[in-house]
Amino acid sequence: GAVVSQHPSRVICKSGTSVKIECRSLDFQATTMFWYRQFPKQSLMLMATSNEGSKATYEQGVEKDKFLINHASLTLSTLTVTSAHPEDSSFYICSARDPGTGGTGELFFGEGSRLTVL
Amino acid sequence: GNSVTQMEGPVTLSEEAFLTINCTYTATGYPSLFWYVQYPGEGLQLLLKATKADDKGSNKGFEATYRKETTSFHLEKGSVQVSDSAVYFCALRPDTGGFKTIFGAGTRLFVKA
């Protein structure tokens, strides 16, 4: 199947700093990628839809200025957590649809990035 | 709005036991339904899917049938193995266009030898 890769897999930062997480589709072009946040009891919350060449679409309750998303190419989307605070500590997962799979809607997921804010 | 509700875990079974993880959904029209699995330390991967009513998705001995009348997509396996220990997510993609996918809370399965 298609491969999506995230980097870094783990990051620790100080409160007030910004952290960038990259999501790459390795063997396909993804016009749309999705960013999820996974909470300690497993639930996945959709944060935003990242659209190549245009602004991201954020879900209700997600702060656009806190979680900056850039999708500058067909294989790369980035999530920047700005002025991070301990409550932003979480597991962030990106996913993408491979257009080659047709309209089935299957998503391919990255390995996730664990952010710890001290 | 669209939502997915699945049974809370953790579910603990002995090897070769029968597994059912319940999943119900709320959505208009005919969403596509999915089960994803997350093995320890890994990302999510698609387990099976069904795109229309009465479709049965199956993979690796797991099955789920799209029941429009009960808005359900329960996951079943006749005989679980230790290697099936993971977190299972039920998910839907609305039929309103786009590929946004809504996930349930996940159910952790432990299988004991």
PDB file of N, CA, C and O in Angstrom, chain A residues 31-92:
ATOM      1  N   THR A  31      -3.096  15.400  -2.781  1.00  0.00           N
ATOM      2  CA  THR A  31      -3.614  16.765  -2.794  1.00  0.00           C
ATOM      3  C   THR A  31      -4.256  17.115  -1.455  1.00  0.00           C
ATOM      4  O   THR A  31      -4.386  18.285  -1.116  1.00  0.00           O
ATOM      5  N   THR A  32      -4.646  16.101  -0.723  1.00  0.00           N
ATOM      6  CA  THR A  32      -5.292  16.333   0.565  1.00  0.00           C
ATOM      7  C   THR A  32      -4.651  15.457   1.627  1.00  0.00           C
ATOM      8  O   THR A  32      -4.462  14.261   1.419  1.00  0.00           O
ATOM      9  N   MET A  33      -4.321  16.073   2.734  1.00  0.00           N
ATOM     10  CA  MET A  33      -3.833  15.333   3.888  1.00  0.00           C
ATOM     11  C   MET A  33      -4.644  15.758   5.096  1.00  0.00           C
ATOM     12  O   MET A  33      -5.250  16.839   5.094  1.00  0.00           O
ATOM     13  N   PHE A  34      -4.672  14.916   6.088  1.00  0.00           N
ATOM     14  CA  PHE A  34      -5.457  15.184   7.284  1.00  0.00           C
ATOM     15  C   PHE A  34      -4.547  15.098   8.505  1.00  0.00           C
ATOM     16  O   PHE A  34      -3.693  14.209   8.594  1.00  0.00           O
ATOM     17  N   TRP A  35      -4.782  15.993   9.441  1.00  0.00           N
ATOM     18  CA  TRP A  35      -4.034  15.955  10.698  1.00  0.00           C
ATOM     19  C   TRP A  35      -4.983  15.590  11.829  1.00  0.00           C
ATOM     20  O   TRP A  35      -6.048  16.199  11.981  1.00  0.00           O
ATOM     21  N   TYR A  36      -4.559  14.592  12.604  1.00  0.00           N
ATOM     22  CA  TYR A  36      -5.331  14.141  13.747  1.00  0.00           C
ATOM     23  C   TYR A  36      -4.498  14.296  15.013  1.00  0.00           C
ATOM     24  O   TYR A  36      -3.267  14.244  14.985  1.00  0.00           O
ATOM     25  N   ARG A  37      -5.220  14.420  16.102  1.00  0.00           N
ATOM     26  CA  ARG A  37      -4.567  14.415  17.410  1.00  0.00           C
ATOM     27  C   ARG A  37      -5.143  13.227  18.181  1.00  0.00           C
ATOM     28  O   ARG A  37      -6.367  13.056  18.240  1.00  0.00           O
ATOM     29  N   GLN A  38      -4.266  12.412  18.710  1.00  0.00           N
ATOM     30  CA  GLN A  38      -4.718  11.235  19.447  1.00  0.00           C
ATOM     31  C   GLN A  38      -4.518  11.480  20.931  1.00  0.00           C
ATOM     32  O   GLN A  38      -3.409  11.715  21.403  1.00  0.00           O
ATOM     33  N   PHE A  39      -5.611  11.394  21.664  1.00  0.00           N
ATOM     34  CA  PHE A  39      -5.581  11.667  23.088  1.00  0.00           C
ATOM     35  C   PHE A  39      -5.205  10.420  23.870  1.00  0.00           C
ATOM     36  O   PHE A  39      -5.284   9.308  23.356  1.00  0.00           O
ATOM     37  N   PRO A  40      -4.839  10.597  25.148  1.00  0.00           N
ATOM     38  CA  PRO A  40      -4.327   9.466  25.944  1.00  0.00           C
ATOM     39  C   PRO A  40      -5.222   8.239  25.943  1.00  0.00           C
ATOM     40  O   PRO A  40      -4.735   7.133  25.985  1.00  0.00           O
ATOM     41  N   LYS A  41      -6.525   8.428  25.915  1.00  0.00           N
ATOM     42  CA  LYS A  41      -7.402   7.257  25.896  1.00  0.00           C
ATOM     43  C   LYS A  41      -7.771   6.879  24.471  1.00  0.00           C
ATOM     44  O   LYS A  41      -8.864   6.405  24.217  1.00  0.00           O
ATOM     45  N   GLN A  42      -6.867   7.114  23.574  1.00  0.00           N
ATOM     46  CA  GLN A  42      -6.900   6.592  22.204  1.00  0.00           C
ATOM     47  C   GLN A  42      -7.691   7.395  21.196  1.00  0.00           C
ATOM     48  O   GLN A  42      -7.431   7.259  20.015  1.00  0.00           O
ATOM     49  N   SER A  43      -8.707   8.163  21.613  1.00  0.00           N
ATOM     50  CA  SER A  43      -9.600   8.740  20.608  1.00  0.00           C
ATOM     51  C   SER A  43      -8.839   9.656  19.666  1.00  0.00           C
ATOM     52  O   SER A  43      -7.939  10.394  20.055  1.00  0.00           O
ATOM     53  N   LEU A  44      -9.228   9.598  18.412  1.00  0.00           N
ATOM     54  CA  LEU A  44      -8.617  10.394  17.357  1.00  0.00           C
ATOM     55  C   LEU A  44      -9.498  11.587  17.056  1.00  0.00           C
ATOM     56  O   LEU A  44     -10.664  11.424  16.715  1.00  0.00           O
ATOM     57  N   MET A  45      -8.947  12.757  17.152  1.00  0.00           N
ATOM     58  CA  MET A  45      -9.702  13.955  16.834  1.00  0.00           C
ATOM     59  C   MET A  45      -9.155  14.572  15.549  1.00  0.00           C
ATOM     60  O   MET A  45      -7.961  14.871  15.470  1.00  0.00           O
ATOM     61  N   LEU A  46     -10.005  14.754  14.572  1.00  0.00           N
ATOM     62  CA  LEU A  46      -9.591  15.415  13.350  1.00  0.00           C
ATOM     63  C   LEU A  46      -9.360  16.885  13.647  1.00  0.00           C
ATOM     64  O   LEU A  46     -10.250  17.563  14.152  1.00  0.00           O
ATOM     65  N   MET A  47      -8.169  17.358  13.330  1.00  0.00           N
ATOM     66  CA  MET A  47      -7.847  18.750  13.583  1.00  0.00           C
ATOM     67  C   MET A  47      -8.123  19.610  12.349  1.00  0.00           C
ATOM     68  O   MET A  47      -8.707  20.677  12.442  1.00  0.00           O
ATOM     69  N   ALA A  48      -7.648  19.134  11.214  1.00  0.00           N
ATOM     70  CA  ALA A  48      -7.746  19.961  10.019  1.00  0.00           C
ATOM     71  C   ALA A  48      -7.501  19.131   8.775  1.00  0.00           C
ATOM     72  O   ALA A  48      -6.883  18.073   8.819  1.00  0.00           O
ATOM     73  N   THR A  49      -8.007  19.663   7.684  1.00  0.00           N
ATOM     74  CA  THR A  49      -7.758  19.101   6.362  1.00  0.00           C
ATOM     75  C   THR A  49      -6.776  20.011   5.660  1.00  0.00           C
ATOM     76  O   THR A  49      -7.008  21.228   5.551  1.00  0.00           O
ATOM     77  N   SER A  50      -5.687  19.435   5.211  1.00  0.00           N
ATOM     78  CA  SER A  50      -4.622  20.191   4.564  1.00  0.00           C
ATOM     79  C   SER A  50      -4.765  20.045   3.054  1.00  0.00           C
ATOM     80  O   SER A  50      -4.773  18.943   2.527  1.00  0.00           O
ATOM     81  N   ASN A  51      -4.899  21.168   2.376  1.00  0.00           N
ATOM     82  CA  ASN A  51      -5.111  21.161   0.931  1.00  0.00           C
ATOM     83  C   ASN A  51      -3.898  21.753   0.224  1.00  0.00           C
ATOM     84  O   ASN A  51      -3.474  22.873   0.541  1.00  0.00           O
ATOM     85  N   GLU A  52      -3.364  21.010  -0.717  1.00  0.00           N
ATOM     86  CA  GLU A  52      -2.178  21.464  -1.438  1.00  0.00           C
ATOM     87  C   GLU A  52      -2.460  22.771  -2.168  1.00  0.00           C
ATOM     88  O   GLU A  52      -3.452  22.875  -2.899  1.00  0.00           O
ATOM     89  N   GLY A  53      -1.642  23.757  -1.912  1.00  0.00           N
ATOM     90  CA  GLY A  53      -1.750  25.038  -2.603  1.00  0.00           C
ATOM     91  C   GLY A  53      -2.820  25.974  -2.093  1.00  0.00           C
ATOM     92  O   GLY A  53      -3.034  27.042  -2.668  1.00  0.00           O
ATOM     93  N   SER A  54      -3.509  25.597  -1.041  1.00  0.00           N
ATOM     94  CA  SER A  54      -4.530  26.490  -0.492  1.00  0.00           C
ATOM     95  C   SER A  54      -4.561  26.368   1.023  1.00  0.00           C
ATOM     96  O   SER A  54      -3.844  25.569   1.614  1.00  0.00           O
ATOM     97  N   LYS A  55      -5.419  27.176   1.629  1.00  0.00           N
ATOM     98  CA  LYS A  55      -5.475  27.184   3.089  1.00  0.00           C
ATOM     99  C   LYS A  55      -6.079  25.894   3.629  1.00  0.00           C
ATOM    100  O   LYS A  55      -6.955  25.289   3.010  1.00  0.00           O
ATOM    101  N   ALA A  56      -5.624  25.546   4.808  1.00  0.00           N
ATOM    102  CA  ALA A  56      -6.175  24.365   5.470  1.00  0.00           C
ATOM    103  C   ALA A  56      -7.583  24.668   5.983  1.00  0.00           C
ATOM    104  O   ALA A  56      -7.937  25.816   6.251  1.00  0.00           O
ATOM    105  N   THR A  57      -8.362  23.628   6.103  1.00  0.00           N
ATOM    106  CA  THR A  57      -9.708  23.731   6.661  1.00  0.00           C
ATOM    107  C   THR A  57      -9.668  23.153   8.065  1.00  0.00           C
ATOM    108  O   THR A  57      -9.406  21.958   8.238  1.00  0.00           O
ATOM    109  N   TYR A  58      -9.948  23.967   9.050  1.00  0.00           N
ATOM    110  CA  TYR A  58      -9.845  23.541  10.437  1.00  0.00           C
ATOM    111  C   TYR A  58     -11.205  23.096  10.973  1.00  0.00           C
ATOM    112  O   TYR A  58     -12.244  23.659  10.620  1.00  0.00           O
ATOM    113  N   GLU A  59     -11.165  22.124  11.864  1.00  0.00           N
ATOM    114  CA  GLU A  59     -12.373  21.676  12.534  1.00  0.00           C
ATOM    115  C   GLU A  59     -12.734  22.672  13.645  1.00  0.00           C
ATOM    116  O   GLU A  59     -11.891  23.426  14.144  1.00  0.00           O
ATOM    117  N   GLN A  60     -13.988  22.634  13.988  1.00  0.00           N
ATOM    118  CA  GLN A  60     -14.471  23.541  15.024  1.00  0.00           C
ATOM    119  C   GLN A  60     -13.706  23.321  16.318  1.00  0.00           C
ATOM    120  O   GLN A  60     -13.518  22.188  16.753  1.00  0.00           O
ATOM    121  N   GLY A  61     -13.292  24.396  16.923  1.00  0.00           N
ATOM    122  CA  GLY A  61     -12.597  24.309  18.193  1.00  0.00           C
ATOM    123  C   GLY A  61     -11.093  24.212  18.077  1.00  0.00           C
ATOM    124  O   GLY A  61     -10.393  24.257  19.099  1.00  0.00           O
ATOM    125  N   VAL A  62     -10.563  24.061  16.891  1.00  0.00           N
ATOM    126  CA  VAL A  62      -9.112  23.973  16.700  1.00  0.00           C
ATOM    127  C   VAL A  62      -8.580  25.359  16.351  1.00  0.00           C
ATOM    128  O   VAL A  62      -9.081  26.004  15.431  1.00  0.00           O
ATOM    129  N   GLU A  63      -7.598  25.812  17.103  1.00  0.00           N
ATOM    130  CA  GLU A  63      -7.078  27.159  16.899  1.00  0.00           C
ATOM    131  C   GLU A  63      -6.148  27.223  15.686  1.00  0.00           C
ATOM    132  O   GLU A  63      -5.080  26.615  15.676  1.00  0.00           O
ATOM    133  N   LYS A  64      -6.540  28.022  14.712  1.00  0.00           N
ATOM    134  CA  LYS A  64      -5.753  28.125  13.486  1.00  0.00           C
ATOM    135  C   LYS A  64      -4.380  28.732  13.752  1.00  0.00           C
ATOM    136  O   LYS A  64      -3.389  28.375  13.118  1.00  0.00           O
ATOM    137  N   ASP A  65      -4.336  29.685  14.652  1.00  0.00           N
ATOM    138  CA  ASP A  65      -3.070  30.381  14.906  1.00  0.00           C
ATOM    139  C   ASP A  65      -2.137  29.546  15.768  1.00  0.00           C
ATOM    140  O   ASP A  65      -0.934  29.797  15.803  1.00  0.00           O
ATOM    141  N   LYS A  66      -2.677  28.596  16.471  1.00  0.00           N
ATOM    142  CA  LYS A  66      -1.878  27.712  17.311  1.00  0.00           C
ATOM    143  C   LYS A  66      -1.286  26.577  16.477  1.00  0.00           C
ATOM    144  O   LYS A  66      -0.149  26.198  16.625  1.00  0.00           O
ATOM    145  N   PHE A  67      -2.107  26.032  15.608  1.00  0.00           N
ATOM    146  CA  PHE A  67      -1.701  24.876  14.800  1.00  0.00           C
ATOM    147  C   PHE A  67      -1.661  25.305  13.338  1.00  0.00           C
ATOM    148  O   PHE A  67      -2.667  25.257  12.637  1.00  0.00           O
ATOM    149  N   LEU A  68      -0.490  25.721  12.895  1.00  0.00           N
ATOM    150  CA  LEU A  68      -0.326  26.208  11.533  1.00  0.00           C
ATOM    151  C   LEU A  68      -0.052  25.044  10.595  1.00  0.00           C
ATOM    152  O   LEU A  68       0.844  24.241  10.825  1.00  0.00           O
ATOM    153  N   ILE A  69      -0.821  24.984   9.533  1.00  0.00           N
ATOM    154  CA  ILE A  69      -0.664  23.906   8.571  1.00  0.00           C
ATOM    155  C   ILE A  69      -0.308  24.488   7.215  1.00  0.00           C
ATOM    156  O   ILE A  69      -0.942  25.421   6.746  1.00  0.00           O
ATOM    157  N   ASN A  70       0.717  23.898   6.614  1.00  0.00           N
ATOM    158  CA  ASN A  70       1.168  24.322   5.289  1.00  0.00           C
ATOM    159  C   ASN A  70       1.305  23.104   4.411  1.00  0.00           C
ATOM    160  O   ASN A  70       1.888  22.101   4.802  1.00  0.00           O
ATOM    161  N   HIS A  71       0.736  23.186   3.224  1.00  0.00           N
ATOM    162  CA  HIS A  71       0.778  22.042   2.287  1.00  0.00           C
ATOM    163  C   HIS A  71       1.316  22.564   0.968  1.00  0.00           C
ATOM    164  O   HIS A  71       0.582  22.791   0.019  1.00  0.00           O
ATOM    165  N   ALA A  72       2.625  22.778   0.962  1.00  0.00           N
ATOM    166  CA  ALA A  72       3.257  23.500  -0.142  1.00  0.00           C
ATOM    167  C   ALA A  72       3.513  22.647  -1.364  1.00  0.00           C
ATOM    168  O   ALA A  72       3.728  23.172  -2.451  1.00  0.00           O
ATOM    169  N   SER A  73       3.501  21.335  -1.207  1.00  0.00           N
ATOM    170  CA  SER A  73       3.741  20.480  -2.369  1.00  0.00           C
ATOM    171  C   SER A  73       2.814  19.272  -2.290  1.00  0.00           C
ATOM    172  O   SER A  73       2.145  19.057  -1.284  1.00  0.00           O
ATOM    173  N   LEU A  74       2.789  18.507  -3.340  1.00  0.00           N
ATOM    174  CA  LEU A  74       1.884  17.357  -3.406  1.00  0.00           C
ATOM    175  C   LEU A  74       2.341  16.197  -2.542  1.00  0.00           C
ATOM    176  O   LEU A  74       1.637  15.201  -2.424  1.00  0.00           O
ATOM    177  N   THR A  75       3.530  16.304  -1.948  1.00  0.00           N
ATOM    178  CA  THR A  75       4.025  15.207  -1.120  1.00  0.00           C
ATOM    179  C   THR A  75       4.372  15.637   0.297  1.00  0.00           C
ATOM    180  O   THR A  75       4.874  14.829   1.068  1.00  0.00           O
ATOM    181  N   LEU A  76       4.109  16.892   0.652  1.00  0.00           N
ATOM    182  CA  LEU A  76       4.528  17.363   1.971  1.00  0.00           C
ATOM    183  C   LEU A  76       3.504  18.302   2.587  1.00  0.00           C
ATOM    184  O   LEU A  76       3.090  19.280   1.979  1.00  0.00           O
ATOM    185  N   SER A  77       3.120  17.968   3.816  1.00  0.00           N
ATOM    186  CA  SER A  77       2.316  18.867   4.633  1.00  0.00           C
ATOM    187  C   SER A  77       3.033  19.022   5.968  1.00  0.00           C
ATOM    188  O   SER A  77       3.613  18.056   6.474  1.00  0.00           O
ATOM    189  N   THR A  78       3.000  20.222   6.520  1.00  0.00           N
ATOM    190  CA  THR A  78       3.644  20.436   7.811  1.00  0.00           C
ATOM    191  C   THR A  78       2.633  21.006   8.807  1.00  0.00           C
ATOM    192  O   THR A  78       1.755  21.793   8.443  1.00  0.00           O
ATOM    193  N   LEU A  79       2.801  20.579  10.042  1.00  0.00           N
ATOM    194  CA  LEU A  79       2.009  21.095  11.157  1.00  0.00           C
ATOM    195  C   LEU A  79       2.985  21.768  12.110  1.00  0.00           C
ATOM    196  O   LEU A  79       3.924  21.114  12.584  1.00  0.00           O
ATOM    197  N   THR A  80       2.770  23.039  12.359  1.00  0.00           N
ATOM    198  CA  THR A  80       3.617  23.755  13.317  1.00  0.00           C
ATOM    199  C   THR A  80       2.778  24.105  14.535  1.00  0.00           C
ATOM    200  O   THR A  80       1.762  24.801  14.407  1.00  0.00           O
ATOM    201  N   VAL A  81       3.212  23.621  15.679  1.00  0.00           N
ATOM    202  CA  VAL A  81       2.564  23.962  16.944  1.00  0.00           C
ATOM    203  C   VAL A  81       3.302  25.194  17.472  1.00  0.00           C
ATOM    204  O   VAL A  81       4.484  25.123  17.830  1.00  0.00           O
ATOM    205  N   THR A  82       2.621  26.318  17.465  1.00  0.00           N
ATOM    206  CA  THR A  82       3.281  27.573  17.845  1.00  0.00           C
ATOM    207  C   THR A  82       3.101  27.840  19.336  1.00  0.00           C
ATOM    208  O   THR A  82       2.071  27.492  19.926  1.00  0.00           O
ATOM    209  N   SER A  83       4.113  28.444  19.915  1.00  0.00           N
ATOM    210  CA  SER A  83       4.080  28.777  21.331  1.00  0.00           C
ATOM    211  C   SER A  83       3.484  27.618  22.141  1.00  0.00           C
ATOM    212  O   SER A  83       2.452  27.754  22.804  1.00  0.00           O
ATOM    213  N   ALA A  84       4.147  26.501  22.049  1.00  0.00           N
ATOM    214  CA  ALA A  84       3.607  25.267  22.647  1.00  0.00           C
ATOM    215  C   ALA A  84       3.525  25.359  24.167  1.00  0.00           C
ATOM    216  O   ALA A  84       4.380  25.990  24.813  1.00  0.00           O
ATOM    217  N   HIS A  85       2.514  24.741  24.704  1.00  0.00           N
ATOM    218  CA  HIS A  85       2.323  24.654  26.153  1.00  0.00           C
ATOM    219  C   HIS A  85       2.132  23.195  26.536  1.00  0.00           C
ATOM    220  O   HIS A  85       1.818  22.360  25.672  1.00  0.00           O
ATOM    221  N   PRO A  86       2.299  22.865  27.796  1.00  0.00           N
ATOM    222  CA  PRO A  86       2.172  21.464  28.206  1.00  0.00           C
ATOM    223  C   PRO A  86       0.874  20.802  27.760  1.00  0.00           C
ATOM    224  O   PRO A  86       0.863  19.612  27.448  1.00  0.00           O
ATOM    225  N   GLU A  87      -0.208  21.561  27.684  1.00  0.00           N
ATOM    226  CA  GLU A  87      -1.484  20.961  27.269  1.00  0.00           C
ATOM    227  C   GLU A  87      -1.496  20.574  25.795  1.00  0.00           C
ATOM    228  O   GLU A  87      -2.414  19.877  25.348  1.00  0.00           O
ATOM    229  N   ASP A  88      -0.507  21.048  25.043  1.00  0.00           N
ATOM    230  CA  ASP A  88      -0.396  20.646  23.635  1.00  0.00           C
ATOM    231  C   ASP A  88       0.314  19.303  23.492  1.00  0.00           C
ATOM    232  O   ASP A  88       0.385  18.752  22.378  1.00  0.00           O
ATOM    233  N   SER A  89       0.855  18.809  24.576  1.00  0.00           N
ATOM    234  CA  SER A  89       1.526  17.502  24.535  1.00  0.00           C
ATOM    235  C   SER A  89       0.518  16.446  24.093  1.00  0.00           C
ATOM    236  O   SER A  89      -0.567  16.329  24.660  1.00  0.00           O
ATOM    237  N   SER A  90       0.884  15.701  23.084  1.00  0.00           N
ATOM    238  CA  SER A  90      -0.050  14.736  22.515  1.00  0.00           C
ATOM    239  C   SER A  90       0.647  13.939  21.426  1.00  0.00           C
ATOM    240  O   SER A  90       1.823  14.146  21.143  1.00  0.00           O
ATOM    241  N   PHE A  91      -0.107  13.045  20.837  1.00  0.00           N
ATOM    242  CA  PHE A  91       0.356  12.252  19.705  1.00  0.00           C
ATOM    243  C   PHE A  91      -0.347  12.788  18.471  1.00  0.00           C
ATOM    244  O   PHE A  91      -1.578  12.765  18.408  1.00  0.00           O
ATOM    245  N   TYR A  92       0.409  13.294  17.522  1.00  0.00           N
ATOM    246  CA  TYR A  92      -0.156  13.881  16.314  1.00  0.00           C
ATOM    247  C   TYR A  92       0.070  12.934  15.138  1.00  0.00           C
ATOM    248  O   TYR A  92       1.180  12.462  14.915  1.00  0.00           O
TER     249      TYR A  92
END
